[in-house]
Coordinates of C-alpha atoms in Angstrom, one line a residue:
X6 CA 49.2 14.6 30.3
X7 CA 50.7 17.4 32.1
X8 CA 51.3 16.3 35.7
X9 CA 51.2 19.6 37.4
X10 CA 48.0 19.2 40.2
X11 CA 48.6 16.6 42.4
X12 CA 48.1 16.5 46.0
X13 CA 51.0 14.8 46.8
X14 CA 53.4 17.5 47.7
X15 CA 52.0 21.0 48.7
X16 CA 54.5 23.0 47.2
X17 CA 54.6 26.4 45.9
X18 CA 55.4 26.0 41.8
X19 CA 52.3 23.6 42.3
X20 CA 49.9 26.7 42.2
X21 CA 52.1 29.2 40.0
X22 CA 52.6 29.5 36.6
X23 CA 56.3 30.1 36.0
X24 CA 58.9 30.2 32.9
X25 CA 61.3 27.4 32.2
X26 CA 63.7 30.1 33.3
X27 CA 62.4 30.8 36.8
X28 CA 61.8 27.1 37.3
X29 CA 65.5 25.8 36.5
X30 CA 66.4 28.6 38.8
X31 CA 64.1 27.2 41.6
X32 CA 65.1 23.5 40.4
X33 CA 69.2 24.0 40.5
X34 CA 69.2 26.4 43.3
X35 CA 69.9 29.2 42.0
X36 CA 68.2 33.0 41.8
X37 CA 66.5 33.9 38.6
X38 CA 68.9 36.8 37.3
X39 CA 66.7 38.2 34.2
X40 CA 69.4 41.5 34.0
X41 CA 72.4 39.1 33.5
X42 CA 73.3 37.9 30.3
X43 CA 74.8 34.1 32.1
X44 CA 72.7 32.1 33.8
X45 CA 74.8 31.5 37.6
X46 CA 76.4 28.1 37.4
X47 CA 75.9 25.9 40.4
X48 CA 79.4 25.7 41.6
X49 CA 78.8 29.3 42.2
X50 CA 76.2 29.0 44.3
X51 CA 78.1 26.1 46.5
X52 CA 81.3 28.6 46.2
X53 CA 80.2 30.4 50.1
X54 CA 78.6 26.6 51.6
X55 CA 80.4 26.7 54.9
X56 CA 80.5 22.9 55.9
X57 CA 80.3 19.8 54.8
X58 CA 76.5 19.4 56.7
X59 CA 75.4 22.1 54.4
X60 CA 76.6 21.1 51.4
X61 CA 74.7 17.7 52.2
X62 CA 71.4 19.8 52.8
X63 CA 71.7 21.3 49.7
X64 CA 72.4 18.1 47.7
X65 CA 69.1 16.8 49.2
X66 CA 66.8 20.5 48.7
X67 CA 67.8 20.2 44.9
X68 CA 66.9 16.3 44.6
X69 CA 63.5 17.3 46.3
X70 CA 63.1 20.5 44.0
X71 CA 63.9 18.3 40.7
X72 CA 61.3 16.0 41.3
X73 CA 58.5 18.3 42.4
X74 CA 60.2 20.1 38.9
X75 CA 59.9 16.4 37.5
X76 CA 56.2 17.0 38.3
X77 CA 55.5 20.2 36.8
X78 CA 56.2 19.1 33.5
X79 CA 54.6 17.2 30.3
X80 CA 55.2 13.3 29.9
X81 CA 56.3 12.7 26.7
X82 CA 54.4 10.4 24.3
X83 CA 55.0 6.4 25.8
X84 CA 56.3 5.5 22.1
X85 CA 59.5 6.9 23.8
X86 CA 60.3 4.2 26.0
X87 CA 62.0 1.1 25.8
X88 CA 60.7 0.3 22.3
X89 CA 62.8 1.6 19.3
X90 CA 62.1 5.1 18.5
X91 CA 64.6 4.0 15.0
X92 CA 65.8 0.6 13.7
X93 CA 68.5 0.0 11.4
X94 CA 67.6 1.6 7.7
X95 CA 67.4 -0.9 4.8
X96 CA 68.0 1.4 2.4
X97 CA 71.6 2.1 3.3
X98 CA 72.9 -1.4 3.7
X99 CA 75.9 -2.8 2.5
X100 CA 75.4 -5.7 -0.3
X101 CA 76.6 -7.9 2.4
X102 CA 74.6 -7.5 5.1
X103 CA 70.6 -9.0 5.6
X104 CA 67.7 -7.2 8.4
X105 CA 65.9 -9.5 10.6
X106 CA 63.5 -9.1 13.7
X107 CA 61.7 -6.3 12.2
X108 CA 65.2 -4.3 11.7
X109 CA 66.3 -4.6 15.0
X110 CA 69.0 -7.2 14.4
X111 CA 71.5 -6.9 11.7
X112 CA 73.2 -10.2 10.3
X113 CA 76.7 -9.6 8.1
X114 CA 77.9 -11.4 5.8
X115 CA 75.4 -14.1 6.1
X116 CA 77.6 -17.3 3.3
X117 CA 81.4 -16.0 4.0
X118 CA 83.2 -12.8 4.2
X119 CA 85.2 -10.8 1.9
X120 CA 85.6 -7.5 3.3
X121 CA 83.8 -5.1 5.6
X122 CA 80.4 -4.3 5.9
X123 CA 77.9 -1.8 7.7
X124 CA 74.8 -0.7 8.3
X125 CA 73.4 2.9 9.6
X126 CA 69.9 3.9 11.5
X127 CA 67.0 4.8 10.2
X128 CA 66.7 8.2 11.6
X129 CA 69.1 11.3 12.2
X130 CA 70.5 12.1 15.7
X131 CA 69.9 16.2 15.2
X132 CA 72.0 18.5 17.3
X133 CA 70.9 19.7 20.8
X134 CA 68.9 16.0 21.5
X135 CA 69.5 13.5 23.9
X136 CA 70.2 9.9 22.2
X137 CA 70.7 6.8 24.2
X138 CA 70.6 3.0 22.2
X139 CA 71.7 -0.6 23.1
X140 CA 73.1 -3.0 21.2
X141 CA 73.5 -6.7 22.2
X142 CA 75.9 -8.7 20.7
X143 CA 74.0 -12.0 19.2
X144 CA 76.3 -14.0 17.9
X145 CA 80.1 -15.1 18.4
X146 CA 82.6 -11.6 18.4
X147 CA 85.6 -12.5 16.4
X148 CA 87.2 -11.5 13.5
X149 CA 89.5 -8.3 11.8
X150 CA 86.8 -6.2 13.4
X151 CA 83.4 -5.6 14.7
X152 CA 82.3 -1.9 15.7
X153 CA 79.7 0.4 16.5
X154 CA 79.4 4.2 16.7
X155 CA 78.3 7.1 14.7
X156 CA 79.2 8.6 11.6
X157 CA 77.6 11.5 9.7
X158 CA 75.8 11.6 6.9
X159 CA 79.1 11.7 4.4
X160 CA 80.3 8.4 5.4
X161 CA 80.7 6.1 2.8
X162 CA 80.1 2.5 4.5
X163 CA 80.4 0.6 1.4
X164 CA 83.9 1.7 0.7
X165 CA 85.7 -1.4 2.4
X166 CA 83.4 -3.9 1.3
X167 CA 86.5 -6.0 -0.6
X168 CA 89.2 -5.5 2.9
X169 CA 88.9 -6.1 6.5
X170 CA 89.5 -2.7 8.3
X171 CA 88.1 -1.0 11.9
X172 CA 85.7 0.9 9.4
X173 CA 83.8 2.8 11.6
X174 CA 86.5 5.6 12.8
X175 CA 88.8 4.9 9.7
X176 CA 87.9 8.8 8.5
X177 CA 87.2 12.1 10.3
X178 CA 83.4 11.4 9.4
X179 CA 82.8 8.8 11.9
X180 CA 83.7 7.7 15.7
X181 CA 83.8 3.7 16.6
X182 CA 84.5 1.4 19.5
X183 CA 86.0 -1.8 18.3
X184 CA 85.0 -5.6 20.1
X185 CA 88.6 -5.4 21.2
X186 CA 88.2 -2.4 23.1
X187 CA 89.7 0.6 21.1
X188 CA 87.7 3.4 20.6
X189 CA 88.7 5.0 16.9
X190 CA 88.9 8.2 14.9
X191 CA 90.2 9.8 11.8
X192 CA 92.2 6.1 11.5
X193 CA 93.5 6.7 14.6
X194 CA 92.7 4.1 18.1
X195 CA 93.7 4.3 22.1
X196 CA 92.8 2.0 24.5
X197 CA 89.4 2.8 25.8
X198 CA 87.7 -0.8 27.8
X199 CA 88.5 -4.0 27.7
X200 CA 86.8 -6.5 25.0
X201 CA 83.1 -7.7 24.5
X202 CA 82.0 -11.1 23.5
X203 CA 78.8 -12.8 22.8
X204 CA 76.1 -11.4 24.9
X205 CA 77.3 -7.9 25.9
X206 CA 75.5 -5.0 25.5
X207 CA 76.8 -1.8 24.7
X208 CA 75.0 1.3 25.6
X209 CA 75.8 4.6 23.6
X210 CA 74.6 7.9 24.9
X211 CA 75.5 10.5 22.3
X212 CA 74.4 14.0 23.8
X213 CA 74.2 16.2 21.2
X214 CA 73.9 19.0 23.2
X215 CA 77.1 19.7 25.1
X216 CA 78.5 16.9 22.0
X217 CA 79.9 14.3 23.8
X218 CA 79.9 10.7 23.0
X219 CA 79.8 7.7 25.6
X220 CA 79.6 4.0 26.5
X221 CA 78.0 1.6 28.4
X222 CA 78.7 -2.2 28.1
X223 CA 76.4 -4.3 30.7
X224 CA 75.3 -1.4 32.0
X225 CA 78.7 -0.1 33.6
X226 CA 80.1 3.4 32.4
X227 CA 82.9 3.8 30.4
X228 CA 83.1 7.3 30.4
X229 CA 83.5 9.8 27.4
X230 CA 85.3 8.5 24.2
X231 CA 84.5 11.9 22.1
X232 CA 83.9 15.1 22.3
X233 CA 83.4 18.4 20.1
X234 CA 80.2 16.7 18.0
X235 CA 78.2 20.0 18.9
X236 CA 76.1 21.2 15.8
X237 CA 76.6 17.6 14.1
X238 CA 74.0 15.6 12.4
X239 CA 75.0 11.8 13.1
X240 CA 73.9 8.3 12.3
X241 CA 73.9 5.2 14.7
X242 CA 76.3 3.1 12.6
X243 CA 77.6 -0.7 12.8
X244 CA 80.0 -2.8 10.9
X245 CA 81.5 -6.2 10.8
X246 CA 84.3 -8.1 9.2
X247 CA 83.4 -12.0 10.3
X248 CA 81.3 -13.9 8.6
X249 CA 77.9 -14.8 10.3
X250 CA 77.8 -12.4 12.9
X251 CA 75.2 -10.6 14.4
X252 CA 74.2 -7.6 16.8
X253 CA 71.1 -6.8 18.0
X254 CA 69.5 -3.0 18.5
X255 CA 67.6 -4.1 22.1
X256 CA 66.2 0.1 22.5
X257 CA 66.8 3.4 20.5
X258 CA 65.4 6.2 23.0
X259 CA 65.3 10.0 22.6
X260 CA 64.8 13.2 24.2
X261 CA 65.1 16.7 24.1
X262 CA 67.8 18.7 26.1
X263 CA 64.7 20.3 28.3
X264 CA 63.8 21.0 32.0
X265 CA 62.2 17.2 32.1
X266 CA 65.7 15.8 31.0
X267 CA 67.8 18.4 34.0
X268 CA 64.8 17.4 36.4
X269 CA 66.0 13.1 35.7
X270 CA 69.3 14.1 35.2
X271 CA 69.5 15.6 38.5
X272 CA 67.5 12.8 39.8
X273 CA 70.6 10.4 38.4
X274 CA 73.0 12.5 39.9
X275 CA 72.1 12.1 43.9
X276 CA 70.9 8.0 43.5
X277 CA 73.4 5.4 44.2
X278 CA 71.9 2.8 41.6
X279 CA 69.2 2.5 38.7
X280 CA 67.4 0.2 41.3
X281 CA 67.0 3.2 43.5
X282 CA 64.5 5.2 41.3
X283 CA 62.0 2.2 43.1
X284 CA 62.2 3.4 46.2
X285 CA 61.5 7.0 45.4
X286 CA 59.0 8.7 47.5
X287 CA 57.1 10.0 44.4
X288 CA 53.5 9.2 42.7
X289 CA 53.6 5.8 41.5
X290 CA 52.5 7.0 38.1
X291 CA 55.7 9.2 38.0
X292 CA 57.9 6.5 39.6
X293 CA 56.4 3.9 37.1
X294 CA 57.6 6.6 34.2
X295 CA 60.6 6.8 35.4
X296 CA 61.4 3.1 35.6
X297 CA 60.4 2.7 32.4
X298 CA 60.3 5.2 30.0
X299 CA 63.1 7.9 31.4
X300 CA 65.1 4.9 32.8
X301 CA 68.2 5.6 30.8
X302 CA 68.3 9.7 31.5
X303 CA 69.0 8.4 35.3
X304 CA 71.4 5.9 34.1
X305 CA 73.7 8.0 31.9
X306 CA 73.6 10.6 34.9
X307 CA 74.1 8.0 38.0
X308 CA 77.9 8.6 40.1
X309 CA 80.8 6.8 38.0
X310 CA 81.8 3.8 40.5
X311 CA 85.2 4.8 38.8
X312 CA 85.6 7.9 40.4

């Protein structure tokens, strides 16, 4: 369903027929340049804004534009909302590790522990799309290590199933935040948040396109812990050392890197909260979308309150 007549704004892309091109240039506020060989970046078109008054005018012209943009484009099927587009793949598991709750929730070591064991997703994260899952911790956080993160496809996970390591980040094939708050690669850690314990959940929004990875945990940004993962084929990966210890995949969403994901992007970029996408004064069909389908595009775009 393509949501490009409505009556609700009379606007002028409403009754034209326009390339993607022409409409991120109407979107982002900046002239369609078909000779150049660069598309003009925005901060060039802010470079000659003489005052502050106007700089606010045009932060509020390009919200309005991206969500009459918002409007001009095709929903995407509803099975990528808040259900899980993936789960976690029982055909890769370690010996030690058991599926429950239709492989959403992944219990290790179920007797008692004797090393290290993981478990990937289902389904490749492909270069140039948009990935965003949670994971809720279920069960007490203790141990050597528990992780989550991504790895590629070469990543052995069942090579530490007799030791206790941070397995996930131990080799240059894989990228890990630890319980205690390290984030680790190529068997090197730094500091990155402070620990999680039973009942957090961690958000990870890998975007494939620019190939940046970052974390969430209860919904607060902890800005990004990799980067360089362009042209990279990765795996939603988890592992645990302790014995009896669960997590939880609560969503697994996906989306293309597109003019409907600049449009909620944008839209992310000039709110103050999630809460605020309620408010908007926009269809309620394409506010109800929003809310719960394209929820976490405005999310992993929304002002760091650490800036």
């Amino acid at each position: 369903m393509a949501l490009v007549h409505t009556s609700y704004y009379a606007h002028p892309l409403e009754n034209s027929r326009l390339s993607q091109r022409e409409l991120l240039a109407r979107i982002f506020g900046y002239p369609d340049r078909e000779t150049e060989d660069e598309p003009m970046e925005v901060e060039e078109c802010l470079s000659d804004s003489g005052s502050d008054h106007e700089m606010d005018e045009y932060h509020k012209d390009v919200q309005l534009n991206a969500l009459v943009g918002l409007l001009m484009v095709e929903l995407p099927s509803p099975c990528q909302g808040t259900n899980c587009e993936w789960k976690w793949d029982p055909e890769t598991l370690s010996s030690s590790v058991c599926l429950t709750r239709g492989n959403k929730e992944v219990l290790f070591h179920p007797d008692y522990s004797c090393g290290t064991a993981a478990a990937k997703g289902s389904q490749p994260l492909t270069p140039g799309g948009e990935y965003y899952w949670e994971i809720k911790m279920t069960s007490a956080v203790y141990g050597t290590d528990m992780m989550l993160g991504v790895c590629t496809r070469d990543m052995d996970i069942t090579q530490h199933k007799t030791s206790f390591c941070s397995l996930i980040g131990k080799d240059s094939n894989s990228w890990g935040l630890s319980y205690i708050g390290n984030f680790h690669h190529k068997g090197k850690s730094h500091n990155y948040t402070s620990r999680f314990d039973h009942g957090s959940v961690i958000g990870i929004h890998l975007d494939a396109w620019h190939g940046k990875l970052s974390f969430f945990k209860d919904n607060e940004p902890l800005g990004v812990a990799a980067s360089n993962l362009t042209g990279k084929t990765l795996f939603p990966v988890v592992s645990s050392t302790a014995a009896r210890t669960k997590m939880k995949l609560q969503r697994s969403s996906s989306m293309s890197f597109s003019l409907q994901y600049l449009c909620c992007a944008t839209i992310g970029k000039c709110l103050p909260n999630l809460k605020a996408v309620e408010s908007l004064p926009i269809p309620p069909g394409v506010r109800r979308h929003l809310c719960n389908e394209l929820d976490w595009v405005v999310k992993v775009h929304l002002p760091s309150k650490r800036s």
